[in-house]
Amino acid sequence: MVTHSPEETQKYAATFLTDLIQSGMHVVALVGDLGSGKTTFVQGLAQTLHIEHQIVSPTFTLLQQYPIAGHEYFDSLSHLDVYRLNTLDEVFELGIEEIFENKRSLVLIEWADKVREILPDDVCEVAFFVQGNEHEIRCEI
């Protein structure tokens, strides 16, 4: 999928969510360069799930969790940004194992390539690429 604006990226996220739900997966690995659209994509998913909080990348806190009310499949969104991660122990200290085990939590991990070795087998990878004003989003569900 190629998008040309943040709005198009967010709109695509809504379509992606439907496909993700049908797949039964709940952990999404977001990979791509700085400014490639990862956080914008998360914002689109949050908007689709009617999360009213402002979504920003949790670069300094590593993890931000948001409740989801009245959704058939998910009751929370766990948004991780592991860009500043120094060791995998930091992710384990956040309780990542429990987060992965909660199938009712939509788990979105920015810079997931840094923690690939701890991701569950049934993770959906979404890769972001930028060329000029085009943002390409590739995913395997």
PDB file of C-alpha atoms in Angstrom:
ATOM      1  CA  MET A   1       0.000   0.000   0.000  1.00  0.00           C
ATOM      2  CA  VAL A   2       1.319   3.447  -0.910  1.00  0.00           C
ATOM      3  CA  THR A   3       0.041   6.500   0.941  1.00  0.00           C
ATOM      4  CA  HIS A   4       0.680  10.174   0.255  1.00  0.00           C
ATOM      5  CA  SER A   5      -0.470  11.798   3.496  1.00  0.00           C
ATOM      6  CA  PRO A   6      -0.864  11.070   7.201  1.00  0.00           C
ATOM      7  CA  GLU A   7      -4.625  10.883   6.641  1.00  0.00           C
ATOM      8  CA  GLU A   8      -4.211   8.149   4.015  1.00  0.00           C
ATOM      9  CA  THR A   9      -1.891   6.210   6.333  1.00  0.00           C
ATOM     10  CA  GLN A  10      -4.439   6.458   9.149  1.00  0.00           C
ATOM     11  CA  LYS A  11      -7.250   5.390   6.831  1.00  0.00           C
ATOM     12  CA  TYR A  12      -5.245   2.352   5.728  1.00  0.00           C
ATOM     13  CA  ALA A  13      -4.763   1.426   9.396  1.00  0.00           C
ATOM     14  CA  ALA A  14      -8.530   0.904   9.696  1.00  0.00           C
ATOM     15  CA  THR A  15      -8.474  -1.596   6.825  1.00  0.00           C
ATOM     16  CA  PHE A  16      -5.437  -3.289   8.327  1.00  0.00           C
ATOM     17  CA  LEU A  17      -7.224  -3.711  11.673  1.00  0.00           C
ATOM     18  CA  THR A  18     -10.010  -5.702  10.021  1.00  0.00           C
ATOM     19  CA  ASP A  19      -7.459  -8.030   8.402  1.00  0.00           C
ATOM     20  CA  LEU A  20      -5.534  -8.373  11.664  1.00  0.00           C
ATOM     21  CA  ILE A  21      -8.657  -9.349  13.593  1.00  0.00           C
ATOM     22  CA  GLN A  22      -9.525 -11.961  10.961  1.00  0.00           C
ATOM     23  CA  SER A  23      -6.013 -13.410  11.290  1.00  0.00           C
ATOM     24  CA  GLY A  24      -6.377 -13.873  15.056  1.00  0.00           C
ATOM     25  CA  MET A  25      -3.084 -12.075  15.696  1.00  0.00           C
ATOM     26  CA  HIS A  26      -2.763  -9.291  18.257  1.00  0.00           C
ATOM     27  CA  VAL A  27       0.950  -8.383  18.261  1.00  0.00           C
ATOM     28  CA  VAL A  28       2.156  -6.033  15.521  1.00  0.00           C
ATOM     29  CA  ALA A  29       5.842  -5.348  14.859  1.00  0.00           C
ATOM     30  CA  LEU A  30       6.309  -1.923  13.271  1.00  0.00           C
ATOM     31  CA  VAL A  31       9.639  -1.431  11.495  1.00  0.00           C
ATOM     32  CA  GLY A  32      10.952   1.455   9.438  1.00  0.00           C
ATOM     33  CA  ASP A  33      13.135   4.519   9.494  1.00  0.00           C
ATOM     34  CA  LEU A  34      12.481   7.590  11.588  1.00  0.00           C
ATOM     35  CA  GLY A  35       9.575   9.547  10.103  1.00  0.00           C
ATOM     36  CA  SER A  36       8.334   6.668   7.957  1.00  0.00           C
ATOM     37  CA  GLY A  37       4.805   6.616   9.418  1.00  0.00           C
ATOM     38  CA  LYS A  38       4.881   4.144  12.307  1.00  0.00           C
ATOM     39  CA  THR A  39       3.320   6.469  14.888  1.00  0.00           C
ATOM     40  CA  THR A  40       0.859   7.841  12.326  1.00  0.00           C
ATOM     41  CA  PHE A  41      -0.252   4.264  11.667  1.00  0.00           C
ATOM     42  CA  VAL A  42      -0.730   3.677  15.414  1.00  0.00           C
ATOM     43  CA  GLN A  43      -2.782   6.889  15.574  1.00  0.00           C
ATOM     44  CA  GLY A  44      -5.012   5.543  12.802  1.00  0.00           C
ATOM     45  CA  LEU A  45      -5.548   2.285  14.669  1.00  0.00           C
ATOM     46  CA  ALA A  46      -6.335   4.173  17.887  1.00  0.00           C
ATOM     47  CA  GLN A  47      -8.808   6.397  16.055  1.00  0.00           C
ATOM     48  CA  THR A  48     -10.506   3.340  14.551  1.00  0.00           C
ATOM     49  CA  LEU A  49     -10.781   1.848  18.050  1.00  0.00           C
ATOM     50  CA  HIS A  50     -12.305   5.110  19.374  1.00  0.00           C
ATOM     51  CA  ILE A  51      -9.434   5.800  21.756  1.00  0.00           C
ATOM     52  CA  GLU A  52      -9.835   9.430  22.730  1.00  0.00           C
ATOM     53  CA  HIS A  53      -6.333   9.968  24.127  1.00  0.00           C
ATOM     54  CA  GLN A  54      -3.750  11.789  22.054  1.00  0.00           C
ATOM     55  CA  ILE A  55      -1.383   9.144  20.711  1.00  0.00           C
ATOM     56  CA  VAL A  56       2.297  10.032  20.696  1.00  0.00           C
ATOM     57  CA  SER A  57       5.238   7.706  20.473  1.00  0.00           C
ATOM     58  CA  PRO A  58       6.272   6.572  23.976  1.00  0.00           C
ATOM     59  CA  THR A  59       9.961   7.065  23.195  1.00  0.00           C
ATOM     60  CA  PHE A  60      10.941   8.002  26.746  1.00  0.00           C
ATOM     61  CA  THR A  61       8.498   5.838  28.713  1.00  0.00           C
ATOM     62  CA  LEU A  62       8.831   2.836  26.349  1.00  0.00           C
ATOM     63  CA  LEU A  63       5.207   1.792  26.971  1.00  0.00           C
ATOM     64  CA  GLN A  64       1.847   3.525  26.967  1.00  0.00           C
ATOM     65  CA  GLN A  65      -1.389   1.619  27.488  1.00  0.00           C
ATOM     66  CA  TYR A  66      -4.863   2.815  26.537  1.00  0.00           C
ATOM     67  CA  PRO A  67      -8.204   1.269  27.478  1.00  0.00           C
ATOM     68  CA  ILE A  68     -10.596   0.355  24.670  1.00  0.00           C
ATOM     69  CA  ALA A  69     -14.285   0.409  25.540  1.00  0.00           C
ATOM     70  CA  GLY A  70     -16.885  -1.789  23.902  1.00  0.00           C
ATOM     71  CA  HIS A  71     -14.739  -3.500  21.280  1.00  0.00           C
ATOM     72  CA  GLU A  72     -15.528  -7.108  20.447  1.00  0.00           C
ATOM     73  CA  TYR A  73     -11.894  -8.251  20.253  1.00  0.00           C
ATOM     74  CA  PHE A  74      -9.671  -5.803  22.160  1.00  0.00           C
ATOM     75  CA  ASP A  75     -10.009  -4.129  25.553  1.00  0.00           C
ATOM     76  CA  SER A  76      -6.652  -2.320  25.532  1.00  0.00           C
ATOM     77  CA  LEU A  77      -3.948  -1.012  23.238  1.00  0.00           C
ATOM     78  CA  SER A  78      -0.333  -1.433  24.365  1.00  0.00           C
ATOM     79  CA  HIS A  79       1.961   0.909  22.426  1.00  0.00           C
ATOM     80  CA  LEU A  80       5.699   0.341  22.798  1.00  0.00           C
ATOM     81  CA  ASP A  81       8.568   2.311  21.297  1.00  0.00           C
ATOM     82  CA  VAL A  82      11.840   0.486  21.850  1.00  0.00           C
ATOM     83  CA  TYR A  83      14.070   2.905  19.898  1.00  0.00           C
ATOM     84  CA  ARG A  84      15.980   3.976  23.036  1.00  0.00           C
ATOM     85  CA  LEU A  85      16.174   0.459  24.443  1.00  0.00           C
ATOM     86  CA  ASN A  86      19.586  -0.436  25.832  1.00  0.00           C
ATOM     87  CA  THR A  87      18.931  -4.018  26.925  1.00  0.00           C
ATOM     88  CA  LEU A  88      16.152  -6.557  26.544  1.00  0.00           C
ATOM     89  CA  ASP A  89      15.865  -6.569  30.335  1.00  0.00           C
ATOM     90  CA  GLU A  90      14.189  -3.154  30.064  1.00  0.00           C
ATOM     91  CA  VAL A  91      11.358  -4.688  28.034  1.00  0.00           C
ATOM     92  CA  PHE A  92      10.968  -7.583  30.446  1.00  0.00           C
ATOM     93  CA  GLU A  93      10.778  -5.085  33.329  1.00  0.00           C
ATOM     94  CA  LEU A  94       7.739  -3.572  31.590  1.00  0.00           C
ATOM     95  CA  GLY A  95       5.982  -6.941  31.819  1.00  0.00           C
ATOM     96  CA  ILE A  96       6.173  -7.720  28.111  1.00  0.00           C
ATOM     97  CA  GLU A  97       5.491 -11.421  28.661  1.00  0.00           C
ATOM     98  CA  GLU A  98       2.161 -10.650  30.332  1.00  0.00           C
ATOM     99  CA  ILE A  99       1.347  -8.128  27.610  1.00  0.00           C
ATOM    100  CA  PHE A 100       2.002 -10.737  24.907  1.00  0.00           C
ATOM    101  CA  GLU A 101      -0.130 -13.307  26.755  1.00  0.00           C
ATOM    102  CA  ASN A 102      -3.165 -10.997  26.917  1.00  0.00           C
ATOM    103  CA  LYS A 103      -4.939 -11.788  23.636  1.00  0.00           C
ATOM    104  CA  ARG A 104      -7.415  -8.944  24.332  1.00  0.00           C
ATOM    105  CA  SER A 105      -4.631  -6.361  24.108  1.00  0.00           C
ATOM    106  CA  LEU A 106      -3.622  -5.010  20.713  1.00  0.00           C
ATOM    107  CA  VAL A 107       0.167  -4.747  21.021  1.00  0.00           C
ATOM    108  CA  LEU A 108       1.977  -2.315  18.704  1.00  0.00           C
ATOM    109  CA  ILE A 109       5.777  -2.190  18.878  1.00  0.00           C
ATOM    110  CA  GLU A 110       7.682   0.578  17.100  1.00  0.00           C
ATOM    111  CA  TRP A 111      11.284  -0.295  16.176  1.00  0.00           C
ATOM    112  CA  ALA A 112      10.401  -3.958  16.731  1.00  0.00           C
ATOM    113  CA  ASP A 113      13.469  -5.106  14.807  1.00  0.00           C
ATOM    114  CA  LYS A 114      15.455  -4.249  17.974  1.00  0.00           C
ATOM    115  CA  VAL A 115      13.562  -6.914  19.957  1.00  0.00           C
ATOM    116  CA  ARG A 116      12.840  -9.443  17.219  1.00  0.00           C
ATOM    117  CA  GLU A 117      14.234 -12.343  19.266  1.00  0.00           C
ATOM    118  CA  ILE A 118      11.570 -11.970  21.982  1.00  0.00           C
ATOM    119  CA  LEU A 119       8.559 -11.484  19.703  1.00  0.00           C
ATOM    120  CA  PRO A 120       5.941 -14.237  19.668  1.00  0.00           C
ATOM    121  CA  ASP A 121       5.780 -16.561  16.662  1.00  0.00           C
ATOM    122  CA  ASP A 122       2.395 -15.211  15.589  1.00  0.00           C
ATOM    123  CA  VAL A 123       3.480 -11.593  15.184  1.00  0.00           C
ATOM    124  CA  CYS A 124       2.332  -9.475  12.256  1.00  0.00           C
ATOM    125  CA  GLU A 125       5.159  -7.396  10.793  1.00  0.00           C
ATOM    126  CA  VAL A 126       4.373  -4.059   9.173  1.00  0.00           C
ATOM    127  CA  ALA A 127       7.277  -2.375   7.365  1.00  0.00           C
ATOM    128  CA  PHE A 128       7.333   1.315   6.448  1.00  0.00           C
ATOM    129  CA  PHE A 129       9.377   2.859   3.628  1.00  0.00           C
ATOM    130  CA  VAL A 130       9.615   6.474   2.468  1.00  0.00           C
ATOM    131  CA  GLN A 131      10.572   7.757  -0.951  1.00  0.00           C
ATOM    132  CA  GLY A 132       9.848  11.424  -1.542  1.00  0.00           C
ATOM    133  CA  ASN A 133       6.263  12.105  -0.513  1.00  0.00           C
ATOM    134  CA  GLU A 134       5.270   8.456  -0.863  1.00  0.00           C
ATOM    135  CA  HIS A 135       5.024   6.181   2.142  1.00  0.00           C
ATOM    136  CA  GLU A 136       4.917   2.491   1.341  1.00  0.00           C
ATOM    137  CA  ILE A 137       3.447   0.135   3.916  1.00  0.00           C
ATOM    138  CA  ARG A 138       4.054  -3.598   3.565  1.00  0.00           C
ATOM    139  CA  CYS A 139       2.534  -6.171   5.845  1.00  0.00           C
ATOM    140  CA  GLU A 140       2.255  -9.905   6.059  1.00  0.00           C
ATOM    141  CA  ILE A 141      -0.866 -11.169   7.762  1.00  0.00           C
TER     142      ILE A 141
END
